[in-house]
């Protein structure tokens, strides 16, 4: 009986240790680091940007250790599925199509999409006026899906890139006629930089929920509601305690959370 009792106590202690060890595992956050001002690299190679600061704030709020794992944008969901990462915090828009493969938290920001072209371009209806032109988009993004289903049938030539910065470079080099991307990313990460001089927004803003969803959320593996709810609570808490606004004001002069 004593041996059984000792064995039981030992088993319980092992279980308890396992539970602690499991809790102590860092949350691996996947990110594509070429999407300023949301994600970028500092000159010394460190990750920075709105997404990074929000992620760090959420992890501090949840009192958990998080580590960032870099990945090209179109490889983020596959990496999540094979458990190379635990969540995606990389300006990923919440869409019905993506919900087939991952679960999402509530949004943590929401901004519309727009076209950018050379300054002076008078384009009111891109769908007709860009026929035959080359338009760059980030591969596997919501802008890619919209462009594939709406722009390509209208006769627009689509060029896909693994990072927005690659598209920006081709735009400057004259290999693209236009780019379609998040308006804030285009404004802060391109138009307001030296490279973006001589370029401007054209046409309307695009916010159709069918393509552009309900804002950017954090993606977790299908069925991992426990982690999603932790993030949901933390998003709500940092918005209530002023942390979100402090991060937002570091990058934007407007409410990036949206409606």
PDB file of C-alpha atoms in Angstrom:
ATOM      1  CA  UNK A   1       0.000   0.000   0.000  1.00  0.00           C
ATOM      2  CA  UNK A   2       2.825   2.362   0.867  1.00  0.00           C
ATOM      3  CA  UNK A   3       4.472   1.591  -2.463  1.00  0.00           C
ATOM      4  CA  UNK A   4       1.197   2.307  -4.270  1.00  0.00           C
ATOM      5  CA  UNK A   5       0.797   5.570  -2.360  1.00  0.00           C
ATOM      6  CA  UNK A   6       4.365   6.568  -3.191  1.00  0.00           C
ATOM      7  CA  UNK A   7       3.833   5.654  -6.845  1.00  0.00           C
ATOM      8  CA  UNK A   8       0.615   7.684  -6.925  1.00  0.00           C
ATOM      9  CA  UNK A   9       2.326  10.696  -5.381  1.00  0.00           C
ATOM     10  CA  UNK A  10       5.192  10.379  -7.851  1.00  0.00           C
ATOM     11  CA  UNK A  11       2.756  10.152 -10.778  1.00  0.00           C
ATOM     12  CA  UNK A  12       0.941  13.249  -9.563  1.00  0.00           C
ATOM     13  CA  UNK A  13       4.177  15.182  -9.207  1.00  0.00           C
ATOM     14  CA  UNK A  14       5.189  14.180 -12.759  1.00  0.00           C
ATOM     15  CA  UNK A  15       1.791  15.274 -14.068  1.00  0.00           C
ATOM     16  CA  UNK A  16       2.056  18.553 -12.193  1.00  0.00           C
ATOM     17  CA  UNK A  17       5.563  19.133 -13.551  1.00  0.00           C
ATOM     18  CA  UNK A  18       4.328  18.346 -17.074  1.00  0.00           C
ATOM     19  CA  UNK A  19       1.509  20.844 -16.697  1.00  0.00           C
ATOM     20  CA  UNK A  20       3.927  23.522 -15.495  1.00  0.00           C
ATOM     21  CA  UNK A  21       6.372  22.691 -18.286  1.00  0.00           C
ATOM     22  CA  UNK A  22       3.546  22.888 -20.834  1.00  0.00           C
ATOM     23  CA  UNK A  23       2.458  26.278 -19.494  1.00  0.00           C
ATOM     24  CA  UNK A  24       6.068  27.460 -19.541  1.00  0.00           C
ATOM     25  CA  UNK A  25       6.459  26.726 -23.267  1.00  0.00           C
ATOM     26  CA  UNK A  26       6.743  29.993 -25.180  1.00  0.00           C
ATOM     27  CA  UNK A  27       4.061  30.882 -27.697  1.00  0.00           C
ATOM     28  CA  UNK A  28       5.635  30.957 -31.164  1.00  0.00           C
ATOM     29  CA  UNK A  29       4.252  33.860 -33.177  1.00  0.00           C
ATOM     30  CA  UNK A  30       4.641  33.700 -36.950  1.00  0.00           C
ATOM     31  CA  UNK A  31       5.292  36.935 -38.845  1.00  0.00           C
ATOM     32  CA  UNK A  32       6.391  38.129 -42.298  1.00  0.00           C
ATOM     33  CA  UNK A  33       8.783  40.983 -41.600  1.00  0.00           C
ATOM     34  CA  UNK A  34       8.517  43.046 -44.788  1.00  0.00           C
ATOM     35  CA  UNK A  35       5.280  44.958 -44.257  1.00  0.00           C
ATOM     36  CA  UNK A  36       6.038  48.383 -42.722  1.00  0.00           C
ATOM     37  CA  UNK A  37       4.827  50.011 -40.566  1.00  0.00           C
ATOM     38  CA  UNK A  38       3.210  46.798 -39.305  1.00  0.00           C
ATOM     39  CA  UNK A  39       6.320  44.619 -39.515  1.00  0.00           C
ATOM     40  CA  UNK A  40       9.902  45.395 -40.517  1.00  0.00           C
ATOM     41  CA  UNK A  41      13.549  44.984 -39.566  1.00  0.00           C
ATOM     42  CA  UNK A  42      15.664  47.610 -37.805  1.00  0.00           C
ATOM     43  CA  UNK A  43      19.190  48.294 -39.167  1.00  0.00           C
ATOM     44  CA  UNK A  44      20.580  45.884 -36.565  1.00  0.00           C
ATOM     45  CA  UNK A  45      18.248  43.106 -37.725  1.00  0.00           C
ATOM     46  CA  UNK A  46      15.633  43.238 -34.964  1.00  0.00           C
ATOM     47  CA  UNK A  47      11.919  42.881 -35.615  1.00  0.00           C
ATOM     48  CA  UNK A  48       9.885  46.054 -35.230  1.00  0.00           C
ATOM     49  CA  UNK A  49       6.534  47.554 -36.187  1.00  0.00           C
ATOM     50  CA  UNK A  50       2.943  47.815 -35.030  1.00  0.00           C
ATOM     51  CA  UNK A  51       2.308  44.052 -35.221  1.00  0.00           C
ATOM     52  CA  UNK A  52       5.450  43.319 -33.198  1.00  0.00           C
ATOM     53  CA  UNK A  53       4.653  45.884 -30.503  1.00  0.00           C
ATOM     54  CA  UNK A  54       1.032  44.720 -30.271  1.00  0.00           C
ATOM     55  CA  UNK A  55       2.182  41.091 -30.039  1.00  0.00           C
ATOM     56  CA  UNK A  56       4.660  41.915 -27.287  1.00  0.00           C
ATOM     57  CA  UNK A  57       1.966  43.884 -25.420  1.00  0.00           C
ATOM     58  CA  UNK A  58      -0.497  40.989 -25.682  1.00  0.00           C
ATOM     59  CA  UNK A  59       2.059  38.490 -24.402  1.00  0.00           C
ATOM     60  CA  UNK A  60       2.911  40.799 -21.479  1.00  0.00           C
ATOM     61  CA  UNK A  61      -0.810  41.133 -20.714  1.00  0.00           C
ATOM     62  CA  UNK A  62      -1.213  37.332 -20.772  1.00  0.00           C
ATOM     63  CA  UNK A  63       1.987  36.957 -18.693  1.00  0.00           C
ATOM     64  CA  UNK A  64       3.439  34.445 -21.143  1.00  0.00           C
ATOM     65  CA  UNK A  65       6.737  34.260 -22.998  1.00  0.00           C
ATOM     66  CA  UNK A  66       6.475  34.654 -26.762  1.00  0.00           C
ATOM     67  CA  UNK A  67       9.047  34.170 -29.493  1.00  0.00           C
ATOM     68  CA  UNK A  68       8.791  35.540 -33.031  1.00  0.00           C
ATOM     69  CA  UNK A  69       9.297  33.200 -35.985  1.00  0.00           C
ATOM     70  CA  UNK A  70       9.857  34.764 -39.405  1.00  0.00           C
ATOM     71  CA  UNK A  71       8.187  33.219 -42.434  1.00  0.00           C
ATOM     72  CA  UNK A  72       7.146  34.372 -45.906  1.00  0.00           C
ATOM     73  CA  UNK A  73       3.485  35.382 -45.822  1.00  0.00           C
ATOM     74  CA  UNK A  74       2.199  32.550 -48.021  1.00  0.00           C
ATOM     75  CA  UNK A  75       3.995  30.022 -45.776  1.00  0.00           C
ATOM     76  CA  UNK A  76       2.438  31.205 -42.494  1.00  0.00           C
ATOM     77  CA  UNK A  77      -0.725  29.078 -42.552  1.00  0.00           C
ATOM     78  CA  UNK A  78       1.160  25.921 -43.646  1.00  0.00           C
ATOM     79  CA  UNK A  79       3.675  26.540 -40.805  1.00  0.00           C
ATOM     80  CA  UNK A  80       0.790  26.878 -38.334  1.00  0.00           C
ATOM     81  CA  UNK A  81      -0.793  23.654 -39.540  1.00  0.00           C
ATOM     82  CA  UNK A  82       2.387  21.596 -39.075  1.00  0.00           C
ATOM     83  CA  UNK A  83       2.957  23.182 -35.625  1.00  0.00           C
ATOM     84  CA  UNK A  84       6.113  25.112 -36.467  1.00  0.00           C
ATOM     85  CA  UNK A  85       4.324  28.106 -34.948  1.00  0.00           C
ATOM     86  CA  UNK A  86       1.392  28.448 -32.540  1.00  0.00           C
ATOM     87  CA  UNK A  87      -0.232  31.614 -33.895  1.00  0.00           C
ATOM     88  CA  UNK A  88       0.061  34.086 -36.773  1.00  0.00           C
ATOM     89  CA  UNK A  89       0.296  37.761 -35.910  1.00  0.00           C
ATOM     90  CA  UNK A  90       1.147  39.314 -39.266  1.00  0.00           C
ATOM     91  CA  UNK A  91      -1.631  41.643 -40.458  1.00  0.00           C
ATOM     92  CA  UNK A  92      -3.643  38.622 -41.615  1.00  0.00           C
ATOM     93  CA  UNK A  93      -7.163  39.631 -42.575  1.00  0.00           C
ATOM     94  CA  UNK A  94     -10.039  37.582 -41.171  1.00  0.00           C
ATOM     95  CA  UNK A  95     -11.873  36.037 -44.135  1.00  0.00           C
ATOM     96  CA  UNK A  96     -14.324  33.158 -44.597  1.00  0.00           C
ATOM     97  CA  UNK A  97     -11.876  31.489 -46.973  1.00  0.00           C
ATOM     98  CA  UNK A  98      -9.078  31.459 -44.375  1.00  0.00           C
ATOM     99  CA  UNK A  99     -11.497  30.283 -41.675  1.00  0.00           C
ATOM    100  CA  UNK A 100     -11.641  26.967 -43.516  1.00  0.00           C
ATOM    101  CA  UNK A 101      -8.027  26.365 -42.474  1.00  0.00           C
ATOM    102  CA  UNK A 102      -7.511  28.360 -39.255  1.00  0.00           C
ATOM    103  CA  UNK A 103      -9.441  29.956 -36.409  1.00  0.00           C
ATOM    104  CA  UNK A 104      -9.179  33.663 -35.697  1.00  0.00           C
ATOM    105  CA  UNK A 105      -9.298  35.965 -32.719  1.00  0.00           C
ATOM    106  CA  UNK A 106     -11.306  39.172 -32.782  1.00  0.00           C
ATOM    107  CA  UNK A 107      -9.708  41.887 -34.948  1.00  0.00           C
ATOM    108  CA  UNK A 108      -6.850  44.030 -33.653  1.00  0.00           C
ATOM    109  CA  UNK A 109      -7.021  46.595 -36.481  1.00  0.00           C
ATOM    110  CA  UNK A 110      -8.929  47.301 -39.697  1.00  0.00           C
ATOM    111  CA  UNK A 111      -7.874  49.451 -42.662  1.00  0.00           C
ATOM    112  CA  UNK A 112      -9.076  49.546 -46.321  1.00  0.00           C
ATOM    113  CA  UNK A 113      -7.209  48.635 -49.524  1.00  0.00           C
ATOM    114  CA  UNK A 114      -6.176  51.097 -52.249  1.00  0.00           C
ATOM    115  CA  UNK A 115      -4.271  51.368 -55.511  1.00  0.00           C
ATOM    116  CA  UNK A 116      -1.029  53.326 -55.903  1.00  0.00           C
ATOM    117  CA  UNK A 117       0.276  54.620 -59.229  1.00  0.00           C
ATOM    118  CA  UNK A 118       2.576  57.334 -60.545  1.00  0.00           C
ATOM    119  CA  UNK A 119       1.588  60.775 -59.322  1.00  0.00           C
ATOM    120  CA  UNK A 120      -0.704  62.527 -61.776  1.00  0.00           C
ATOM    121  CA  UNK A 121      -2.410  59.319 -62.935  1.00  0.00           C
ATOM    122  CA  UNK A 122      -6.101  60.139 -63.276  1.00  0.00           C
ATOM    123  CA  UNK A 123      -7.821  56.850 -62.517  1.00  0.00           C
ATOM    124  CA  UNK A 124     -11.367  56.891 -61.207  1.00  0.00           C
ATOM    125  CA  UNK A 125     -12.407  53.339 -62.110  1.00  0.00           C
ATOM    126  CA  UNK A 126      -9.389  51.007 -61.903  1.00  0.00           C
ATOM    127  CA  UNK A 127     -11.384  48.002 -63.117  1.00  0.00           C
ATOM    128  CA  UNK A 128     -11.812  49.540 -66.564  1.00  0.00           C
ATOM    129  CA  UNK A 129      -8.921  51.983 -66.750  1.00  0.00           C
ATOM    130  CA  UNK A 130      -6.214  49.497 -65.719  1.00  0.00           C
ATOM    131  CA  UNK A 131      -7.109  46.920 -68.384  1.00  0.00           C
ATOM    132  CA  UNK A 132      -3.890  45.539 -69.876  1.00  0.00           C
ATOM    133  CA  UNK A 133      -1.772  47.076 -67.093  1.00  0.00           C
ATOM    134  CA  UNK A 134       0.485  45.230 -64.612  1.00  0.00           C
ATOM    135  CA  UNK A 135      -0.707  45.350 -60.994  1.00  0.00           C
ATOM    136  CA  UNK A 136       1.392  44.014 -58.122  1.00  0.00           C
ATOM    137  CA  UNK A 137      -0.029  42.301 -55.024  1.00  0.00           C
ATOM    138  CA  UNK A 138       1.294  40.351 -52.050  1.00  0.00           C
ATOM    139  CA  UNK A 139       0.938  36.633 -52.758  1.00  0.00           C
ATOM    140  CA  UNK A 140      -1.744  34.820 -50.694  1.00  0.00           C
ATOM    141  CA  UNK A 141      -3.071  38.113 -49.299  1.00  0.00           C
ATOM    142  CA  UNK A 142      -6.695  39.248 -49.402  1.00  0.00           C
ATOM    143  CA  UNK A 143      -5.596  41.683 -52.113  1.00  0.00           C
ATOM    144  CA  UNK A 144      -4.354  38.718 -54.148  1.00  0.00           C
ATOM    145  CA  UNK A 145      -7.727  36.987 -53.855  1.00  0.00           C
ATOM    146  CA  UNK A 146      -9.630  40.156 -54.805  1.00  0.00           C
ATOM    147  CA  UNK A 147      -7.287  40.763 -57.736  1.00  0.00           C
ATOM    148  CA  UNK A 148      -7.556  37.146 -58.921  1.00  0.00           C
ATOM    149  CA  UNK A 149     -11.348  37.128 -58.846  1.00  0.00           C
ATOM    150  CA  UNK A 150     -12.083  40.733 -59.864  1.00  0.00           C
ATOM    151  CA  UNK A 151      -9.090  42.310 -61.627  1.00  0.00           C
ATOM    152  CA  UNK A 152      -7.904  39.391 -63.777  1.00  0.00           C
ATOM    153  CA  UNK A 153     -11.342  38.811 -65.372  1.00  0.00           C
ATOM    154  CA  UNK A 154     -11.358  42.559 -66.172  1.00  0.00           C
ATOM    155  CA  UNK A 155      -8.209  42.081 -68.260  1.00  0.00           C
ATOM    156  CA  UNK A 156      -5.679  43.335 -65.707  1.00  0.00           C
ATOM    157  CA  UNK A 157      -2.315  41.538 -65.565  1.00  0.00           C
ATOM    158  CA  UNK A 158      -1.542  40.385 -62.033  1.00  0.00           C
ATOM    159  CA  UNK A 159       2.006  40.082 -60.670  1.00  0.00           C
ATOM    160  CA  UNK A 160       2.377  38.336 -57.306  1.00  0.00           C
ATOM    161  CA  UNK A 161       5.196  38.967 -54.816  1.00  0.00           C
ATOM    162  CA  UNK A 162       6.415  37.152 -51.718  1.00  0.00           C
ATOM    163  CA  UNK A 163       6.773  40.496 -49.891  1.00  0.00           C
ATOM    164  CA  UNK A 164       5.302  43.986 -50.290  1.00  0.00           C
ATOM    165  CA  UNK A 165       8.810  45.438 -50.394  1.00  0.00           C
ATOM    166  CA  UNK A 166       9.572  43.438 -53.543  1.00  0.00           C
ATOM    167  CA  UNK A 167       6.457  44.922 -55.175  1.00  0.00           C
ATOM    168  CA  UNK A 168       7.528  48.414 -54.076  1.00  0.00           C
ATOM    169  CA  UNK A 169      10.946  47.940 -55.704  1.00  0.00           C
ATOM    170  CA  UNK A 170       9.382  46.825 -58.986  1.00  0.00           C
ATOM    171  CA  UNK A 171       7.004  49.787 -58.869  1.00  0.00           C
ATOM    172  CA  UNK A 172       9.927  52.202 -58.537  1.00  0.00           C
ATOM    173  CA  UNK A 173      11.821  50.370 -61.300  1.00  0.00           C
ATOM    174  CA  UNK A 174       8.880  50.796 -63.668  1.00  0.00           C
ATOM    175  CA  UNK A 175       8.075  47.084 -63.913  1.00  0.00           C
ATOM    176  CA  UNK A 176       4.575  47.681 -62.513  1.00  0.00           C
ATOM    177  CA  UNK A 177       1.859  50.127 -63.490  1.00  0.00           C
ATOM    178  CA  UNK A 178       0.090  49.936 -60.128  1.00  0.00           C
ATOM    179  CA  UNK A 179       0.021  48.196 -56.754  1.00  0.00           C
ATOM    180  CA  UNK A 180      -2.955  47.127 -54.659  1.00  0.00           C
ATOM    181  CA  UNK A 181      -2.384  46.739 -50.922  1.00  0.00           C
ATOM    182  CA  UNK A 182      -3.426  47.917 -47.475  1.00  0.00           C
ATOM    183  CA  UNK A 183      -3.760  51.709 -47.580  1.00  0.00           C
ATOM    184  CA  UNK A 184      -1.792  52.266 -44.367  1.00  0.00           C
ATOM    185  CA  UNK A 185       1.045  49.991 -45.453  1.00  0.00           C
ATOM    186  CA  UNK A 186       1.240  51.768 -48.816  1.00  0.00           C
ATOM    187  CA  UNK A 187       1.115  55.200 -47.202  1.00  0.00           C
ATOM    188  CA  UNK A 188       3.558  54.628 -44.339  1.00  0.00           C
ATOM    189  CA  UNK A 189       5.765  51.987 -45.922  1.00  0.00           C
ATOM    190  CA  UNK A 190       6.013  53.456 -49.434  1.00  0.00           C
ATOM    191  CA  UNK A 191       4.464  56.853 -50.213  1.00  0.00           C
ATOM    192  CA  UNK A 192       6.036  58.590 -47.205  1.00  0.00           C
ATOM    193  CA  UNK A 193       9.484  57.165 -47.957  1.00  0.00           C
ATOM    194  CA  UNK A 194      12.064  58.511 -50.392  1.00  0.00           C
ATOM    195  CA  UNK A 195      11.322  55.604 -52.741  1.00  0.00           C
ATOM    196  CA  UNK A 196       7.649  56.564 -52.867  1.00  0.00           C
ATOM    197  CA  UNK A 197       8.204  60.128 -54.062  1.00  0.00           C
ATOM    198  CA  UNK A 198       6.373  60.675 -57.328  1.00  0.00           C
ATOM    199  CA  UNK A 199       3.655  58.115 -56.527  1.00  0.00           C
ATOM    200  CA  UNK A 200       0.137  58.590 -55.131  1.00  0.00           C
ATOM    201  CA  UNK A 201      -3.145  56.858 -54.307  1.00  0.00           C
ATOM    202  CA  UNK A 202      -5.660  56.524 -57.145  1.00  0.00           C
ATOM    203  CA  UNK A 203      -9.254  55.375 -57.281  1.00  0.00           C
ATOM    204  CA  UNK A 204     -11.581  54.404 -54.430  1.00  0.00           C
ATOM    205  CA  UNK A 205     -10.978  52.556 -51.164  1.00  0.00           C
ATOM    206  CA  UNK A 206     -11.946  48.872 -51.062  1.00  0.00           C
ATOM    207  CA  UNK A 207     -13.595  47.385 -47.969  1.00  0.00           C
ATOM    208  CA  UNK A 208     -15.881  44.677 -49.365  1.00  0.00           C
ATOM    209  CA  UNK A 209     -16.128  42.111 -46.533  1.00  0.00           C
ATOM    210  CA  UNK A 210     -16.333  39.282 -49.094  1.00  0.00           C
ATOM    211  CA  UNK A 211     -12.702  39.918 -49.991  1.00  0.00           C
ATOM    212  CA  UNK A 212     -11.273  42.148 -47.292  1.00  0.00           C
ATOM    213  CA  UNK A 213     -12.947  40.484 -44.323  1.00  0.00           C
ATOM    214  CA  UNK A 214     -13.430  41.939 -40.878  1.00  0.00           C
ATOM    215  CA  UNK A 215     -10.026  43.385 -40.123  1.00  0.00           C
ATOM    216  CA  UNK A 216      -6.703  41.815 -39.161  1.00  0.00           C
ATOM    217  CA  UNK A 217      -6.831  39.079 -36.539  1.00  0.00           C
ATOM    218  CA  UNK A 218      -4.507  36.558 -34.944  1.00  0.00           C
ATOM    219  CA  UNK A 219      -4.770  33.115 -36.536  1.00  0.00           C
ATOM    220  CA  UNK A 220      -4.517  29.941 -34.443  1.00  0.00           C
ATOM    221  CA  UNK A 221      -4.807  26.279 -35.346  1.00  0.00           C
ATOM    222  CA  UNK A 222      -8.285  24.994 -36.087  1.00  0.00           C
ATOM    223  CA  UNK A 223      -9.952  24.108 -32.789  1.00  0.00           C
ATOM    224  CA  UNK A 224      -7.439  25.906 -30.551  1.00  0.00           C
ATOM    225  CA  UNK A 225     -10.124  28.058 -28.970  1.00  0.00           C
ATOM    226  CA  UNK A 226      -8.296  28.184 -25.635  1.00  0.00           C
ATOM    227  CA  UNK A 227      -5.427  30.179 -27.181  1.00  0.00           C
ATOM    228  CA  UNK A 228      -7.798  32.296 -29.268  1.00  0.00           C
ATOM    229  CA  UNK A 229      -9.787  33.252 -26.166  1.00  0.00           C
ATOM    230  CA  UNK A 230      -6.607  34.179 -24.289  1.00  0.00           C
ATOM    231  CA  UNK A 231      -5.684  36.523 -27.112  1.00  0.00           C
ATOM    232  CA  UNK A 232      -9.261  37.884 -27.279  1.00  0.00           C
ATOM    233  CA  UNK A 233      -9.199  38.749 -23.584  1.00  0.00           C
ATOM    234  CA  UNK A 234      -5.763  40.359 -23.922  1.00  0.00           C
ATOM    235  CA  UNK A 235      -6.835  42.438 -26.959  1.00  0.00           C
ATOM    236  CA  UNK A 236      -9.852  43.702 -25.014  1.00  0.00           C
ATOM    237  CA  UNK A 237      -7.708  44.436 -21.942  1.00  0.00           C
ATOM    238  CA  UNK A 238      -4.961  46.399 -23.728  1.00  0.00           C
ATOM    239  CA  UNK A 239      -7.601  48.467 -25.507  1.00  0.00           C
ATOM    240  CA  UNK A 240      -9.228  49.236 -22.144  1.00  0.00           C
ATOM    241  CA  UNK A 241      -6.056  50.026 -20.182  1.00  0.00           C
ATOM    242  CA  UNK A 242      -4.513  52.406 -22.721  1.00  0.00           C
ATOM    243  CA  UNK A 243      -1.679  50.144 -23.911  1.00  0.00           C
ATOM    244  CA  UNK A 244      -3.192  49.744 -27.389  1.00  0.00           C
ATOM    245  CA  UNK A 245      -3.457  53.519 -27.865  1.00  0.00           C
ATOM    246  CA  UNK A 246       0.172  54.006 -26.815  1.00  0.00           C
ATOM    247  CA  UNK A 247       1.305  51.508 -29.459  1.00  0.00           C
ATOM    248  CA  UNK A 248      -1.067  52.949 -32.057  1.00  0.00           C
ATOM    249  CA  UNK A 249       0.098  56.528 -31.473  1.00  0.00           C
ATOM    250  CA  UNK A 250       3.699  55.451 -32.035  1.00  0.00           C
ATOM    251  CA  UNK A 251       2.835  54.620 -35.653  1.00  0.00           C
ATOM    252  CA  UNK A 252      -0.385  56.374 -36.664  1.00  0.00           C
ATOM    253  CA  UNK A 253      -2.115  59.723 -36.280  1.00  0.00           C
ATOM    254  CA  UNK A 254      -5.568  58.095 -36.507  1.00  0.00           C
ATOM    255  CA  UNK A 255      -7.598  55.226 -35.013  1.00  0.00           C
ATOM    256  CA  UNK A 256      -6.210  52.164 -36.790  1.00  0.00           C
ATOM    257  CA  UNK A 257      -8.660  49.873 -34.965  1.00  0.00           C
ATOM    258  CA  UNK A 258     -11.421  51.024 -37.325  1.00  0.00           C
ATOM    259  CA  UNK A 259     -15.167  50.715 -36.978  1.00  0.00           C
TER     260      UNK A 259
END
